[in-house]
Amino acid sequence: MNRKILSKIFLSTIYLSTFTFGGGYVIVTLLKKKFVDELHWIDQQEMLDLVAIAQSSPGAIAVNGAIVVGYKLAGLPGVFCAVLGAVIPPFVILTVISFCYNAFKNNHMIQAMLNGMTAGVGAVILSVVYDMGSDVVKQKDPLLLLLMAASFVAAYFYHVNVIYIILAAALAGICRTIIRKLRNEA
């Protein structure tokens, strides 16, 4: 296995994980920018597929995203490097914060900083939604557009559990694949 690729995977994921605040969806967009836009190791559609796999798997999406990208790029050694890079920073940061928690919990400056970070995280997540959603819209596929709109309505207005939405979308994809296969055989 190419050590240069493995070290690049590790250094990229450790860097992204160190400076990403706000949860897994934030790191997903940064993984896309790094591996799709900057390094051109995978394309946009593959990244969407990898995110779908990461999201539908149990566990933290940041780690799942690192796993699927690492596996796609370098197999099991890539998984190991990506997971290590994605897990070390939060582990170290949370360990340090846990020792300092009592000093932080009532500090107004820390609270203001966290509130500001929350707004920034919201903007980054909105950017991810726009990037991924615009790719679906550009495909002009009626089923994908319907699934995207129905998923939003179900989650936002009716508070349907995301697991049911994922299962329904997966079922729609399976049905579509079976129908296409049957049409091609006929």
Short mmCIF file of C-alpha atoms in Angstrom, two decimals:
data_model
loop_
_atom_site.label_atom_id
_atom_site.label_comp_id
_atom_site.label_asym_id
_atom_site.label_seq_id
_atom_site.Cartn_x
_atom_site.Cartn_y
_atom_site.Cartn_z
CA MET A 1 0.00 0.00 0.00
CA ASN A 2 1.24 3.46 -0.86
CA ARG A 3 2.43 5.08 2.39
CA LYS A 4 1.99 8.52 0.86
CA ILE A 5 -1.75 7.94 0.38
CA LEU A 6 -2.13 6.49 3.88
CA SER A 7 -0.29 9.39 5.47
CA LYS A 8 -2.36 11.87 3.42
CA ILE A 9 -5.58 10.16 4.57
CA PHE A 10 -4.41 10.24 8.20
CA LEU A 11 -3.18 13.83 8.12
CA SER A 12 -6.30 15.02 6.29
CA THR A 13 -8.73 13.36 8.69
CA ILE A 14 -6.77 14.41 11.80
CA TYR A 15 -6.65 18.00 10.55
CA LEU A 16 -10.35 18.05 9.65
CA SER A 17 -11.36 16.37 12.89
CA THR A 18 -9.25 18.78 14.96
CA PHE A 19 -10.76 21.92 13.50
CA THR A 20 -14.34 20.77 12.90
CA PHE A 21 -16.96 21.82 15.42
CA GLY A 22 -20.64 21.03 15.25
CA GLY A 23 -21.00 17.36 14.50
CA GLY A 24 -20.54 14.89 11.72
CA TYR A 25 -22.25 16.74 8.88
CA VAL A 26 -19.68 19.48 9.14
CA ILE A 27 -16.80 17.05 8.66
CA VAL A 28 -18.61 15.44 5.73
CA THR A 29 -18.53 18.67 3.75
CA LEU A 30 -14.87 19.14 4.63
CA LEU A 31 -14.08 15.55 3.57
CA LYS A 32 -15.78 16.36 0.27
CA LYS A 33 -13.74 19.52 -0.19
CA LYS A 34 -10.52 17.68 0.61
CA PHE A 35 -10.95 14.39 -1.26
CA VAL A 36 -13.25 15.48 -4.12
CA ASP A 37 -12.45 19.12 -4.82
CA GLU A 38 -8.80 19.37 -3.76
CA LEU A 39 -7.22 15.93 -4.19
CA HIS A 40 -9.65 14.58 -6.85
CA TRP A 41 -9.38 11.06 -5.40
CA ILE A 42 -13.14 10.47 -5.64
CA ASP A 43 -15.89 12.20 -7.60
CA GLN A 44 -19.01 14.02 -6.42
CA GLN A 45 -21.40 11.10 -6.99
CA GLU A 46 -19.14 8.69 -5.10
CA MET A 47 -19.01 11.13 -2.20
CA LEU A 48 -22.81 11.32 -2.11
CA ASP A 49 -22.96 7.52 -2.08
CA LEU A 50 -20.34 7.32 0.68
CA VAL A 51 -22.24 9.88 2.77
CA ALA A 52 -25.45 7.88 2.33
CA ILE A 53 -23.64 4.75 3.53
CA ALA A 54 -22.07 6.62 6.46
CA GLN A 55 -25.39 8.14 7.48
CA SER A 56 -27.30 4.89 7.33
CA SER A 57 -24.71 3.01 9.40
CA PRO A 58 -24.86 3.02 13.20
CA GLY A 59 -22.41 5.30 14.96
CA ALA A 60 -21.05 8.79 14.55
CA ILE A 61 -21.29 10.05 10.97
CA ALA A 62 -17.83 11.64 11.19
CA VAL A 63 -16.24 8.28 11.97
CA ASN A 64 -18.46 6.44 9.49
CA GLY A 65 -17.58 8.99 6.82
CA ALA A 66 -13.88 8.52 7.54
CA ILE A 67 -14.33 4.74 7.37
CA VAL A 68 -16.04 4.70 3.98
CA VAL A 69 -13.67 7.27 2.45
CA GLY A 70 -10.63 5.48 3.88
CA TYR A 71 -11.86 2.12 2.58
CA LYS A 72 -12.64 3.52 -0.86
CA LEU A 73 -9.19 5.07 -1.15
CA ALA A 74 -6.94 2.44 0.43
CA GLY A 75 -8.88 -0.56 1.74
CA LEU A 76 -8.47 -1.68 5.35
CA PRO A 77 -5.21 0.25 5.92
CA GLY A 78 -7.08 3.36 4.73
CA VAL A 79 -9.88 2.64 7.19
CA PHE A 80 -7.38 2.34 10.04
CA CYS A 81 -5.62 5.61 9.12
CA ALA A 82 -8.87 7.52 8.58
CA VAL A 83 -10.48 6.31 11.81
CA LEU A 84 -7.36 7.04 13.82
CA GLY A 85 -7.22 10.53 12.34
CA ALA A 86 -10.91 11.14 12.97
CA VAL A 87 -10.96 9.83 16.57
CA ILE A 88 -7.75 11.17 18.13
CA PRO A 89 -8.66 14.90 18.14
CA PRO A 90 -12.10 14.61 19.78
CA PHE A 91 -10.70 12.14 22.30
CA VAL A 92 -7.89 14.51 23.30
CA ILE A 93 -10.10 17.62 23.25
CA LEU A 94 -12.86 15.99 25.33
CA THR A 95 -10.31 14.65 27.81
CA VAL A 96 -8.82 18.13 28.31
CA ILE A 97 -12.24 19.76 28.53
CA SER A 98 -13.44 17.23 31.09
CA PHE A 99 -10.58 18.22 33.39
CA CYS A 100 -11.43 21.92 32.96
CA TYR A 101 -15.23 21.63 32.88
CA ASN A 102 -15.89 23.28 36.25
CA ALA A 103 -13.85 26.33 35.22
CA PHE A 104 -15.66 26.54 31.85
CA LYS A 105 -19.27 25.89 32.78
CA ASN A 106 -19.95 29.33 34.31
CA ASN A 107 -17.52 31.38 32.22
CA HIS A 108 -19.49 33.93 30.17
CA MET A 109 -16.71 34.29 27.58
CA ILE A 110 -16.72 30.53 26.91
CA GLN A 111 -20.52 30.55 26.68
CA ALA A 112 -20.42 33.44 24.18
CA MET A 113 -17.77 31.64 22.12
CA LEU A 114 -19.88 28.47 22.02
CA ASN A 115 -22.95 30.45 20.98
CA GLY A 116 -20.97 32.02 18.13
CA MET A 117 -19.72 28.61 17.06
CA THR A 118 -23.30 27.36 16.96
CA ALA A 119 -24.19 30.00 14.38
CA GLY A 120 -21.13 29.08 12.31
CA VAL A 121 -22.01 25.40 12.44
CA GLY A 122 -25.52 26.18 11.23
CA ALA A 123 -24.07 28.00 8.22
CA VAL A 124 -21.74 25.11 7.38
CA ILE A 125 -24.57 22.58 7.61
CA LEU A 126 -26.69 24.79 5.37
CA SER A 127 -23.80 24.81 2.89
CA VAL A 128 -23.67 21.00 2.94
CA VAL A 129 -27.41 20.77 2.33
CA TYR A 130 -27.16 23.23 -0.55
CA ASP A 131 -24.20 21.46 -2.18
CA MET A 132 -25.71 17.99 -1.94
CA GLY A 133 -29.26 19.09 -2.73
CA SER A 134 -28.22 21.09 -5.78
CA ASP A 135 -26.52 18.00 -7.22
CA VAL A 136 -29.77 16.06 -6.85
CA VAL A 137 -31.74 18.89 -8.47
CA LYS A 138 -29.28 19.08 -11.40
CA GLN A 139 -29.95 15.41 -12.18
CA LYS A 140 -33.63 16.28 -12.77
CA ASP A 141 -34.64 12.81 -11.65
CA PRO A 142 -38.31 12.95 -10.54
CA LEU A 143 -37.95 10.11 -8.03
CA LEU A 144 -34.91 11.68 -6.35
CA LEU A 145 -36.61 15.08 -6.21
CA LEU A 146 -39.74 13.51 -4.72
CA LEU A 147 -37.68 11.57 -2.16
CA MET A 148 -35.74 14.69 -1.19
CA ALA A 149 -38.89 16.80 -0.75
CA ALA A 150 -40.83 14.04 1.03
CA SER A 151 -37.90 13.34 3.37
CA PHE A 152 -37.70 17.00 4.33
CA VAL A 153 -41.45 17.29 4.93
CA ALA A 154 -41.55 14.04 6.92
CA ALA A 155 -38.60 15.00 9.12
CA TYR A 156 -39.27 18.71 9.58
CA PHE A 157 -43.05 18.98 9.77
CA TYR A 158 -44.08 15.51 10.97
CA HIS A 159 -40.98 14.66 13.04
CA VAL A 160 -40.70 11.20 11.47
CA ASN A 161 -37.72 9.30 12.83
CA VAL A 162 -34.79 9.49 10.42
CA ILE A 163 -34.43 5.71 10.46
CA TYR A 164 -37.84 5.34 8.82
CA ILE A 165 -36.96 7.95 6.23
CA ILE A 166 -33.69 6.16 5.39
CA LEU A 167 -35.47 2.80 5.19
CA ALA A 168 -38.18 4.26 2.92
CA ALA A 169 -35.56 5.84 0.62
CA ALA A 170 -33.60 2.58 0.53
CA LEU A 171 -36.79 0.65 -0.30
CA ALA A 172 -37.57 3.11 -3.10
CA GLY A 173 -34.04 2.64 -4.47
CA ILE A 174 -34.31 -1.15 -4.31
CA CYS A 175 -37.69 -1.11 -6.05
CA ARG A 176 -36.37 1.20 -8.75
CA THR A 177 -33.34 -1.03 -9.33
CA ILE A 178 -35.49 -4.16 -9.57
CA ILE A 179 -37.89 -2.47 -12.00
CA ARG A 180 -35.01 -1.25 -14.18
CA LYS A 181 -33.45 -4.72 -14.17
CA LEU A 182 -36.75 -6.35 -15.15
CA ARG A 183 -37.23 -3.82 -17.98
CA ASN A 184 -33.71 -4.46 -19.30
CA GLU A 185 -34.30 -8.23 -19.27
CA ALA A 186 -37.59 -7.89 -21.15
#
